[in-house]
Short mmCIF file of N, CA and C in Angstrom, two decimals:
data_model
loop_
_atom_site.label_atom_id
_atom_site.label_comp_id
_atom_site.label_asym_id
_atom_site.label_seq_id
_atom_site.Cartn_x
_atom_site.Cartn_y
_atom_site.Cartn_z
N VAL A 47 6.49 17.33 5.19
CA VAL A 47 6.95 16.84 6.46
C VAL A 47 5.82 17.00 7.45
N ILE A 48 5.53 15.97 8.21
CA ILE A 48 4.47 16.02 9.20
C ILE A 48 5.07 15.78 10.59
N LEU A 49 4.79 16.67 11.51
CA LEU A 49 5.25 16.53 12.89
C LEU A 49 4.06 16.22 13.77
N SER A 50 4.29 15.40 14.79
CA SER A 50 3.21 15.02 15.70
C SER A 50 3.65 15.20 17.14
N SER A 51 2.69 15.54 17.98
CA SER A 51 2.91 15.65 19.41
C SER A 51 1.72 15.02 20.12
N SER A 52 2.00 14.20 21.11
CA SER A 52 0.90 13.59 21.87
C SER A 52 0.46 14.49 23.01
N SER A 53 1.19 15.56 23.25
CA SER A 53 0.86 16.50 24.31
C SER A 53 -0.28 17.42 23.88
N THR A 54 -1.11 17.80 24.86
CA THR A 54 -2.17 18.76 24.57
C THR A 54 -1.65 20.19 24.72
N ASP A 55 -0.46 20.34 25.34
CA ASP A 55 0.16 21.65 25.48
C ASP A 55 0.88 22.00 24.19
N PRO A 56 0.88 23.28 23.79
CA PRO A 56 1.60 23.68 22.58
C PRO A 56 3.09 23.34 22.69
N LEU A 57 3.65 22.88 21.60
CA LEU A 57 5.06 22.51 21.52
C LEU A 57 5.74 23.45 20.53
N SER A 58 6.86 24.03 20.94
CA SER A 58 7.62 24.91 20.04
C SER A 58 8.82 24.14 19.51
N ALA A 59 9.10 24.32 18.23
CA ALA A 59 10.23 23.64 17.60
C ALA A 59 10.96 24.62 16.69
N GLN A 60 12.28 24.53 16.68
CA GLN A 60 13.12 25.31 15.77
C GLN A 60 13.67 24.31 14.77
N MET A 61 12.98 24.17 13.63
CA MET A 61 13.27 23.13 12.66
C MET A 61 14.29 23.60 11.62
N LYS A 62 15.19 22.68 11.25
CA LYS A 62 16.13 22.95 10.16
C LYS A 62 16.12 21.73 9.24
N PHE A 63 15.99 21.98 7.95
CA PHE A 63 15.99 20.95 6.93
C PHE A 63 17.21 21.17 6.03
N VAL A 64 17.99 20.12 5.79
CA VAL A 64 19.20 20.24 4.97
C VAL A 64 19.19 19.14 3.93
N LEU A 65 19.45 19.50 2.67
CA LEU A 65 19.55 18.55 1.57
C LEU A 65 21.03 18.37 1.26
N THR A 66 21.56 17.15 1.53
CA THR A 66 22.99 16.91 1.38
C THR A 66 23.44 17.08 -0.06
N ASN A 67 24.71 17.41 -0.21
CA ASN A 67 25.36 17.63 -1.51
C ASN A 67 24.74 18.75 -2.32
N THR A 68 24.07 19.67 -1.66
CA THR A 68 23.53 20.88 -2.29
C THR A 68 23.78 22.05 -1.34
N THR A 69 23.42 23.23 -1.78
CA THR A 69 23.51 24.41 -0.91
C THR A 69 22.15 24.70 -0.26
N TRP A 70 21.13 23.86 -0.51
CA TRP A 70 19.78 24.12 -0.04
C TRP A 70 19.61 23.75 1.43
N SER A 71 19.01 24.67 2.18
CA SER A 71 18.57 24.39 3.55
C SER A 71 17.41 25.34 3.86
N TYR A 72 16.65 24.98 4.88
CA TYR A 72 15.48 25.79 5.25
C TYR A 72 15.32 25.72 6.76
N GLU A 73 15.11 26.86 7.40
CA GLU A 73 14.88 26.91 8.83
C GLU A 73 13.56 27.61 9.11
N THR A 74 12.84 27.09 10.11
CA THR A 74 11.56 27.71 10.49
C THR A 74 11.27 27.40 11.96
N ASN A 75 10.55 28.29 12.61
CA ASN A 75 10.07 28.07 13.96
C ASN A 75 8.58 27.74 13.88
N VAL A 76 8.17 26.69 14.56
CA VAL A 76 6.76 26.30 14.56
C VAL A 76 6.29 26.04 15.98
N THR A 77 5.05 26.36 16.24
CA THR A 77 4.39 26.02 17.50
C THR A 77 3.14 25.25 17.14
N PHE A 78 2.97 24.08 17.76
CA PHE A 78 1.82 23.25 17.41
C PHE A 78 1.43 22.38 18.59
N ASN A 79 0.18 21.94 18.56
CA ASN A 79 -0.30 20.91 19.48
C ASN A 79 -1.09 19.92 18.64
N GLY A 80 -0.64 18.71 18.61
CA GLY A 80 -1.23 17.69 17.74
C GLY A 80 -0.33 17.47 16.54
N ASN A 81 -0.78 17.85 15.36
CA ASN A 81 -0.02 17.64 14.12
C ASN A 81 0.20 18.97 13.41
N VAL A 82 1.30 19.06 12.69
CA VAL A 82 1.57 20.20 11.82
C VAL A 82 2.23 19.66 10.55
N SER A 83 1.88 20.24 9.43
CA SER A 83 2.44 19.85 8.14
C SER A 83 3.28 21.01 7.61
N ILE A 84 4.50 20.71 7.15
CA ILE A 84 5.39 21.73 6.60
C ILE A 84 5.69 21.36 5.16
N SER A 85 5.42 22.26 4.23
CA SER A 85 5.74 22.04 2.82
C SER A 85 7.06 22.71 2.50
N LEU A 86 7.90 22.00 1.76
CA LEU A 86 9.21 22.51 1.40
C LEU A 86 9.28 22.67 -0.12
N THR A 87 9.89 23.76 -0.58
CA THR A 87 10.09 23.98 -2.01
C THR A 87 11.59 24.02 -2.27
N ILE A 88 12.03 23.17 -3.19
CA ILE A 88 13.44 23.10 -3.56
C ILE A 88 13.53 23.48 -5.03
N GLY A 89 14.31 24.51 -5.33
CA GLY A 89 14.40 25.02 -6.70
C GLY A 89 14.98 24.02 -7.68
N ASP A 90 14.58 24.16 -8.96
CA ASP A 90 15.06 23.27 -10.01
C ASP A 90 16.57 23.23 -10.11
N GLY A 91 17.24 24.34 -9.91
CA GLY A 91 18.68 24.41 -10.05
C GLY A 91 19.45 23.77 -8.90
N GLU A 92 18.76 23.38 -7.85
CA GLU A 92 19.41 22.80 -6.67
C GLU A 92 19.69 21.31 -6.79
N VAL A 93 18.95 20.60 -7.64
CA VAL A 93 19.05 19.14 -7.67
C VAL A 93 19.16 18.62 -9.11
N SER A 94 19.67 17.42 -9.22
CA SER A 94 19.66 16.71 -10.50
C SER A 94 18.48 15.76 -10.52
N ARG A 95 17.94 15.53 -11.69
CA ARG A 95 16.77 14.65 -11.83
C ARG A 95 17.16 13.18 -11.70
N TRP A 96 16.22 12.39 -11.20
CA TRP A 96 16.35 10.93 -11.11
C TRP A 96 15.72 10.38 -12.38
N TRP A 97 16.53 9.69 -13.19
CA TRP A 97 16.08 9.19 -14.48
C TRP A 97 15.74 7.71 -14.41
N PRO A 98 14.78 7.25 -15.22
CA PRO A 98 14.46 5.82 -15.26
C PRO A 98 15.69 5.01 -15.71
N ASN A 99 15.72 3.76 -15.34
CA ASN A 99 16.83 2.87 -15.67
C ASN A 99 17.12 2.90 -17.17
N GLY A 100 18.38 3.13 -17.53
CA GLY A 100 18.78 3.17 -18.92
C GLY A 100 18.70 4.54 -19.56
N PHE A 101 18.15 5.54 -18.89
CA PHE A 101 18.00 6.89 -19.45
C PHE A 101 18.90 7.92 -18.78
N GLY A 102 19.58 7.55 -17.71
CA GLY A 102 20.45 8.48 -16.99
C GLY A 102 20.67 8.04 -15.56
N GLU A 103 21.27 8.92 -14.77
CA GLU A 103 21.59 8.61 -13.38
C GLU A 103 20.35 8.61 -12.49
N GLN A 104 20.42 7.82 -11.44
CA GLN A 104 19.37 7.83 -10.41
C GLN A 104 19.96 8.50 -9.16
N VAL A 105 19.96 9.83 -9.19
CA VAL A 105 20.57 10.61 -8.10
C VAL A 105 19.62 10.65 -6.91
N LEU A 106 20.13 10.31 -5.74
CA LEU A 106 19.36 10.39 -4.50
C LEU A 106 20.04 11.39 -3.57
N TYR A 107 19.23 12.07 -2.78
CA TYR A 107 19.71 13.04 -1.81
C TYR A 107 19.20 12.65 -0.44
N GLU A 108 19.99 12.98 0.59
CA GLU A 108 19.53 12.75 1.96
C GLU A 108 18.95 14.07 2.49
N LEU A 109 17.70 14.02 2.91
CA LEU A 109 17.05 15.17 3.54
C LEU A 109 17.10 14.92 5.05
N SER A 110 17.84 15.76 5.76
CA SER A 110 17.93 15.60 7.21
C SER A 110 17.13 16.69 7.90
N VAL A 111 16.56 16.32 9.04
CA VAL A 111 15.69 17.22 9.81
C VAL A 111 16.24 17.29 11.23
N SER A 112 16.41 18.52 11.73
CA SER A 112 16.86 18.68 13.11
C SER A 112 15.95 19.67 13.82
N ASN A 113 15.90 19.54 15.14
CA ASN A 113 15.14 20.44 15.99
C ASN A 113 16.10 20.99 17.03
N GLN A 114 16.28 22.29 17.04
CA GLN A 114 17.17 22.98 17.97
C GLN A 114 18.57 22.36 17.94
N GLY A 115 19.05 22.06 16.72
CA GLY A 115 20.39 21.53 16.54
C GLY A 115 20.55 20.05 16.74
N GLN A 116 19.49 19.35 17.15
CA GLN A 116 19.57 17.90 17.37
C GLN A 116 18.87 17.17 16.23
N MET A 117 19.61 16.26 15.57
CA MET A 117 19.06 15.50 14.45
C MET A 117 17.90 14.64 14.94
N ILE A 118 16.75 14.74 14.22
CA ILE A 118 15.59 13.94 14.61
C ILE A 118 15.19 12.94 13.53
N GLY A 119 15.79 13.06 12.33
CA GLY A 119 15.47 12.08 11.29
C GLY A 119 16.05 12.47 9.95
N SER A 120 16.07 11.48 9.05
CA SER A 120 16.52 11.74 7.68
C SER A 120 15.91 10.68 6.77
N CYS A 121 15.90 10.99 5.47
CA CYS A 121 15.41 10.03 4.49
C CYS A 121 16.06 10.33 3.14
N LEU A 122 16.13 9.31 2.29
CA LEU A 122 16.65 9.47 0.94
C LEU A 122 15.50 9.84 0.01
N ILE A 123 15.73 10.84 -0.83
CA ILE A 123 14.70 11.26 -1.78
C ILE A 123 15.33 11.50 -3.15
N GLY A 124 14.54 11.36 -4.18
CA GLY A 124 14.94 11.66 -5.54
C GLY A 124 13.92 12.60 -6.16
N PHE A 125 14.30 13.28 -7.23
CA PHE A 125 13.44 14.26 -7.88
C PHE A 125 13.24 13.87 -9.34
N ARG A 126 12.02 13.92 -9.79
CA ARG A 126 11.69 13.60 -11.17
C ARG A 126 10.77 14.67 -11.73
N THR A 127 10.76 14.74 -13.04
CA THR A 127 9.82 15.61 -13.74
C THR A 127 8.93 14.71 -14.58
N VAL A 128 7.65 14.91 -14.48
CA VAL A 128 6.69 14.14 -15.26
C VAL A 128 5.90 15.13 -16.11
N GLU A 129 5.77 14.82 -17.39
CA GLU A 129 5.05 15.70 -18.31
C GLU A 129 4.00 14.88 -19.03
N LEU A 130 2.78 15.33 -19.02
CA LEU A 130 1.69 14.68 -19.74
C LEU A 130 1.50 15.40 -21.06
N VAL A 131 1.71 14.67 -22.15
CA VAL A 131 1.52 15.22 -23.49
C VAL A 131 0.29 14.56 -24.09
N GLN A 132 -0.71 15.35 -24.40
CA GLN A 132 -1.93 14.82 -25.01
C GLN A 132 -2.03 15.35 -26.43
N ASP A 133 -1.93 14.43 -27.38
CA ASP A 133 -2.04 14.79 -28.79
C ASP A 133 -3.41 14.39 -29.31
N ASN A 134 -3.95 15.21 -30.19
CA ASN A 134 -5.21 14.85 -30.84
C ASN A 134 -4.89 14.02 -32.07
N TYR A 135 -5.43 12.83 -32.14
CA TYR A 135 -5.17 11.94 -33.29
C TYR A 135 -6.39 11.88 -34.18
#
């Protein structure tokens, strides 16, 4: 998640991230001027995988973001696992 401010004065935010249909949420306080990047980690047990067409369900979750209790945005996201298997032939 990337936050931006056009102000040169430091901006304080009380951010809350919620993943719908799960018990996962994350809260943090940040102070920034310009841009700040926030990385979120969601445990494997919190979500179902999004499978390719014909291999299973394509589960999507809504990630909502609020600042001091006011919703500022949301987006739909899915989770996949990719594994690279290299065999010697």
